[in-house]
Coordinates of C-alpha atoms and ligand atoms in Angstrom, one line a residue:
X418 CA 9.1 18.4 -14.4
X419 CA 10.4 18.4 -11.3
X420 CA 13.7 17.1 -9.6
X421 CA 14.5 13.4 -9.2
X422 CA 17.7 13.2 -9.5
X423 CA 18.4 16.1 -6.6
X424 CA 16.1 14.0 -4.8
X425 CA 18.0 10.6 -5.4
X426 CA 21.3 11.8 -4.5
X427 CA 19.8 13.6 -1.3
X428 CA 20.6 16.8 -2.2
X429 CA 18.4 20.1 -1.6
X430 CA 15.0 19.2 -2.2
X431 CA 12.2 21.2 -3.2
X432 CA 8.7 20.6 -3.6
X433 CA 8.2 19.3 -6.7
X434 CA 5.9 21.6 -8.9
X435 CA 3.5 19.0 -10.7
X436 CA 1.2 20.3 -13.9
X437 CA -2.4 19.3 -14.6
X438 CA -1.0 16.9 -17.6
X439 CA 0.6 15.5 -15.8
X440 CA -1.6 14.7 -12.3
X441 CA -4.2 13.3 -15.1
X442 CA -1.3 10.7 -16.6
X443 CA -0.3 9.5 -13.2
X444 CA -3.8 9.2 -11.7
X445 CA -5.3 7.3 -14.8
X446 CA -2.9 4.1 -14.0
X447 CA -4.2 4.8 -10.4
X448 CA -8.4 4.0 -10.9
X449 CA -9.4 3.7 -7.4
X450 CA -8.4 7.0 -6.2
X451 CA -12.1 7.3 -8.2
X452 CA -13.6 6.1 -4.6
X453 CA -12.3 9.2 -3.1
X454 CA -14.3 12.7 -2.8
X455 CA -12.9 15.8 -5.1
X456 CA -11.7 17.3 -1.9
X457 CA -10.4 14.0 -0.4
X458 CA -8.2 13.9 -4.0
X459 CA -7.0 17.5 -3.4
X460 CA -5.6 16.7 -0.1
X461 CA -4.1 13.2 -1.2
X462 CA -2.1 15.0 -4.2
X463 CA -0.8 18.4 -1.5
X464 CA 0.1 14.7 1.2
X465 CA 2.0 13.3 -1.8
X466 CA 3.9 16.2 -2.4
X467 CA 5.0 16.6 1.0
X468 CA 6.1 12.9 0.9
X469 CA 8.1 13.7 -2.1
X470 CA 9.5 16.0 -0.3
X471 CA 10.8 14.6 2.9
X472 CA 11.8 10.8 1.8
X473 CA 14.6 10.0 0.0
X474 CA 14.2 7.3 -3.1
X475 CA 16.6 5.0 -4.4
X476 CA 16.2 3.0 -7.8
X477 CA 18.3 -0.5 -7.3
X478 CA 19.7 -3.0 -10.0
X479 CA 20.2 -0.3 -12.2
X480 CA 16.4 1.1 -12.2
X481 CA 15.9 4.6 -13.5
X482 CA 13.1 6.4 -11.5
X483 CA 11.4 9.1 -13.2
X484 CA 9.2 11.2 -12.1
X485 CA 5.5 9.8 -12.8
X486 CA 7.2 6.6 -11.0
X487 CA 8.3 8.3 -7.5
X488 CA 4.4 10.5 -7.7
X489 CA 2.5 7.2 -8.6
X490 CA 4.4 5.9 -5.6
X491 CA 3.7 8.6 -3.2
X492 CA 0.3 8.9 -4.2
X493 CA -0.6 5.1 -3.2
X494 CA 2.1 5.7 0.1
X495 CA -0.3 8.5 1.0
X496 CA -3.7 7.0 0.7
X497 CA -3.5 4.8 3.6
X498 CA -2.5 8.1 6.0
X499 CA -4.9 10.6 4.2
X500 CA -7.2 10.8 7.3
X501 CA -4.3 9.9 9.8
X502 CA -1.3 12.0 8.9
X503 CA 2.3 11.6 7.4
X504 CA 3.5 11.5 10.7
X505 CA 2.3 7.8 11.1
X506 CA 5.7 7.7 8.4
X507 CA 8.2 9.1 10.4
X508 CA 11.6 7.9 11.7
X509 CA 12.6 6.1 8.4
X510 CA 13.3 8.1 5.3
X511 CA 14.3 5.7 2.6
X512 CA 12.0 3.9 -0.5
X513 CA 14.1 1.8 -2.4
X514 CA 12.5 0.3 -6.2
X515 CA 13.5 -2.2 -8.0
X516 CA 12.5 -3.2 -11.3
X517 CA 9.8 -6.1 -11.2
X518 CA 10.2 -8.9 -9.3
X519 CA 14.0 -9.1 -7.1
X520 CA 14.9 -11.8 -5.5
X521 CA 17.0 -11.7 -1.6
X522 CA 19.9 -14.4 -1.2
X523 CA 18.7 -15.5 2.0
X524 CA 20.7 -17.5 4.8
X525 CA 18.9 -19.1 7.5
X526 CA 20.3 -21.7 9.6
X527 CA 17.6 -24.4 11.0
X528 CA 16.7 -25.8 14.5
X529 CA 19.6 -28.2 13.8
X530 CA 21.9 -26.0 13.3
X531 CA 21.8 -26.7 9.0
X532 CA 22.4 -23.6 6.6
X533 CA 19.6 -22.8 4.3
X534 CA 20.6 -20.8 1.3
X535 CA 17.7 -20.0 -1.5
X536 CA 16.6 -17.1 -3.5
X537 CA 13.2 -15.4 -1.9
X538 CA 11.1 -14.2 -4.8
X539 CA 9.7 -11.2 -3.3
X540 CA 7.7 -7.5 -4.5
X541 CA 8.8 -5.7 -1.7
X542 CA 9.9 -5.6 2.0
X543 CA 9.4 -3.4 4.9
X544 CA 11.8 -2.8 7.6
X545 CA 11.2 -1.5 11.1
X546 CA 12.8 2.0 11.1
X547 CA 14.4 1.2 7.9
X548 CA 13.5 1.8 4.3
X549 CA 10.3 0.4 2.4
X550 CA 11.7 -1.6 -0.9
X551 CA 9.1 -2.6 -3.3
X552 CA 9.2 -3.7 -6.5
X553 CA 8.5 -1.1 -9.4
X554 CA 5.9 -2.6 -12.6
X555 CA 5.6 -0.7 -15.3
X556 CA 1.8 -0.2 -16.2
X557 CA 0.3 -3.9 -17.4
X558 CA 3.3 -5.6 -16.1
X559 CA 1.7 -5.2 -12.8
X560 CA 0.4 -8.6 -10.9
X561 CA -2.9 -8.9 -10.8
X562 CA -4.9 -8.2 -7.3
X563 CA -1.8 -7.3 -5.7
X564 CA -0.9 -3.3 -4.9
X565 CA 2.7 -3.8 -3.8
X566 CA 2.8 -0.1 -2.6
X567 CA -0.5 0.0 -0.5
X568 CA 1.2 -3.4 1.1
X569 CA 4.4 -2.3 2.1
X570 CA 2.7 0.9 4.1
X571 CA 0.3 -1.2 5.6
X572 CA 3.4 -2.9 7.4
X573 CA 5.1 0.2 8.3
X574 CA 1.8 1.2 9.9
X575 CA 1.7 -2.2 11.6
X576 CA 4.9 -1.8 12.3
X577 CA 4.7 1.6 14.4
X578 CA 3.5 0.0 17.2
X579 CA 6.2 -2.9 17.4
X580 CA 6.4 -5.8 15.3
X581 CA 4.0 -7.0 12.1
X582 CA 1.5 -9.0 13.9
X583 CA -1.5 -7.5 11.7
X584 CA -2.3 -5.3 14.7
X585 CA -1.5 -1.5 14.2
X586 CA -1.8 1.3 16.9
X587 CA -5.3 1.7 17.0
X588 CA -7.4 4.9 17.2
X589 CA -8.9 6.7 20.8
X590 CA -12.3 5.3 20.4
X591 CA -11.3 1.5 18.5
X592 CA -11.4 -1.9 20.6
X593 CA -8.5 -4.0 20.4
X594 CA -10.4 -7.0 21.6
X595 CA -12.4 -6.0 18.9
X596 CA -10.5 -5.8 16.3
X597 CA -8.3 -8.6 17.6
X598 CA -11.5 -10.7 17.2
X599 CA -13.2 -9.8 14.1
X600 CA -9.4 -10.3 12.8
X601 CA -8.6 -13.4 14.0
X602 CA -11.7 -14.8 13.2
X603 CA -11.8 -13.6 9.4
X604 CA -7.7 -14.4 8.8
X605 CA -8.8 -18.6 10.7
X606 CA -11.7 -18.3 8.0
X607 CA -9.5 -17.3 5.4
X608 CA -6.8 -19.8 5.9
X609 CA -9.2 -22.9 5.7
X610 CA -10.7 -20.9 2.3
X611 CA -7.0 -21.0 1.0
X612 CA -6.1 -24.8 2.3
X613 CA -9.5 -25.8 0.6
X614 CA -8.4 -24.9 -2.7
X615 CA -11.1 -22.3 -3.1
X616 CA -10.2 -19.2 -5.0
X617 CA -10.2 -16.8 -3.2
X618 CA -11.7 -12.8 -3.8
X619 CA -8.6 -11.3 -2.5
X620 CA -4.9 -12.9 -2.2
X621 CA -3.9 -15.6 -0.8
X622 CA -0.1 -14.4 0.4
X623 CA -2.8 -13.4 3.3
X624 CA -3.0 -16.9 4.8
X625 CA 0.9 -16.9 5.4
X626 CA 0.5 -14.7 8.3
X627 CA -1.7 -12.2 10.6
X628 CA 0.3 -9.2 9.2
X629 CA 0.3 -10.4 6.2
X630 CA -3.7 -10.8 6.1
X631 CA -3.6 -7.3 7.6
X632 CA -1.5 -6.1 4.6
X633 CA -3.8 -7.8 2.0
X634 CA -6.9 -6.6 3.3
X635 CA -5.2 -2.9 3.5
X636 CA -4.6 -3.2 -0.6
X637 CA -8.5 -4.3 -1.2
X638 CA -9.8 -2.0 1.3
X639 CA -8.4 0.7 -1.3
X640 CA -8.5 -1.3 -4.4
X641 CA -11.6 -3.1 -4.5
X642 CA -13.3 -2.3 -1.5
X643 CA -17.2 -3.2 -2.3
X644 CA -15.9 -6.9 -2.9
X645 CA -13.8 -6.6 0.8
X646 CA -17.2 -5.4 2.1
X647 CA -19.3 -7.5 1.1
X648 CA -16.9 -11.1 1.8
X649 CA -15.6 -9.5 5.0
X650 CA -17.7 -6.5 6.4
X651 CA -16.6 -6.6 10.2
X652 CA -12.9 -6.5 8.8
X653 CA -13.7 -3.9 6.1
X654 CA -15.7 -1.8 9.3
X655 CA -12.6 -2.2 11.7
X656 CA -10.4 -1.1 8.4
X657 CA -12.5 1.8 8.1
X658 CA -12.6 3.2 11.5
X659 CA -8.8 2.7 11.0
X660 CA -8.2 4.8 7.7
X661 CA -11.0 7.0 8.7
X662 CA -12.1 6.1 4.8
X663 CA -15.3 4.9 3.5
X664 CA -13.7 3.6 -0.1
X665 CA -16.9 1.1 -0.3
X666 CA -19.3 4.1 -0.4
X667 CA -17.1 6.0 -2.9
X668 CA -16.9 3.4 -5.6
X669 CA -20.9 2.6 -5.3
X670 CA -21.1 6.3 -5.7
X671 CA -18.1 6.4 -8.6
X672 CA -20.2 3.6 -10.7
X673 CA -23.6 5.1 -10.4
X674 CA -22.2 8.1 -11.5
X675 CA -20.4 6.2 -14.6
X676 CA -23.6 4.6 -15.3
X677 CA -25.4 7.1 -15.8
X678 CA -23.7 8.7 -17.8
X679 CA -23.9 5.4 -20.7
X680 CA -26.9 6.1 -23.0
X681 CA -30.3 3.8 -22.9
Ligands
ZN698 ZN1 3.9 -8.5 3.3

């Protein structure tokens, strides 16, 4: 066991000590951490520690983080930085969780100078030097095709360069006319997929926005990332220059593996 409560008051932390029981519990709710290489695991589990270690967590409306929540959490932070560091995360230090679904009071006054007030149904939020908030799901509870977690990061990586506009700071080497093109022109594709009614292989919260497309893509680019390949592969190639990943490869590899192992 190791020490959330120090952690949630911000008091002396420590790297948390984490035994083989439970790596194997926390992992097993996390399946596509399969697409990654033994070593690539090792490193992702020493990152999540670290992470653990140097950002504070919060539960809200009363939520009681334990800790397989806050590693399960760091684990998924961690994957999108495993090949480009935890600095990519610094200058903020807060993650706040709430239990399922919160919704934000919003106030927003119109072009005509009219209040709006309504409740925003949201899973989570990013802020630019502020804290990430996402919404916590325990086990089956969680939405389907949606990795709140993986989501949220993306924007703070999106973020890090100014603003969420789906473009994030790009690698020595990576084009942004390129990847402004193959973006724009998968996220105008995708849009006319959604307004067509046709359902879609991954989310459609991507057609709200650029960054939100960037965000979506992000989540099946780690979650299901043959299916991003194969209905997007100059997105999922920009993505993987990006994350320095190949999760595509890794799960092909991951299920031939499985299937051999079923008898005739
Ligand atoms: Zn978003």
């Amino acid at each position: 066991m190791f020490e959330s409560l120090r952690r949630l008051f911000g008091l002396q932390r420590s790297r948390p000590v984490v035994d083989a029981a439970q790596w194997a519990r926390v992992e097993a709710a996390l399946p596509f951490l399969d697409f990654l290489d033994p070593g690539d695991r090792l490193r992702l589990r020493d990152m999540a520690l670290d992470f653990l270690e140097i950002k504070q967590f919060h539960g809200a409306q009363g939520l009681q983080l334990d800790d397989d929540m806050l590693l399960a959490i760091a684990l998924q932070a961690c994957l999108p930085v495993l090949n480009i560091g935890l600095e990519a995360y610094a200058g903020w230090v807060g993650v706040v969780v709430y239990p399922g679904d919160f919704i934000i009071p919003r106030r927003e006054v119109d072009e005509a100078g009219v209040l709006h007030e309504y409740d925003d149904e949201v899973l989570g939020e990013a802020w630019e030097g502020g804290p990430v908030i996402i919404a916590w799901f325990a086990g089956a509870q969680q939405p389907a095709g949606v990795n709140v977690v993986i989501h949220e990061f993306a924007h703070k990586l999106d973020m890090e360069n100014g603003g969420v506009d789906g473009l994030p700071r790009l690698h020595a080497g990576m084009s942004r006319s390129t990847w402004a093109a193959v973006f724009s022109a998968a996220y105008d594709d995708f849009c006319a997929e959604v307004d067509r009614g046709v359902e879609t292989v991954i989310d459609p919260y991507g057609a709200e926005h650029p960054g939100e497309f960037f965000a979506v893509v992000s989540e099946a680019f780690f979650e299901t990332p043959t299916v991003l390949q194969e209905r997007f592969p100059a997105v999922y190639d920009q993505l993987s220059q990006f994350y320095r990943l190949d999760p595509a490869a890794g799960q092909i590899r991951h299920q031939g593996r499985c299937n051999r192992r079923l008898p005739d």
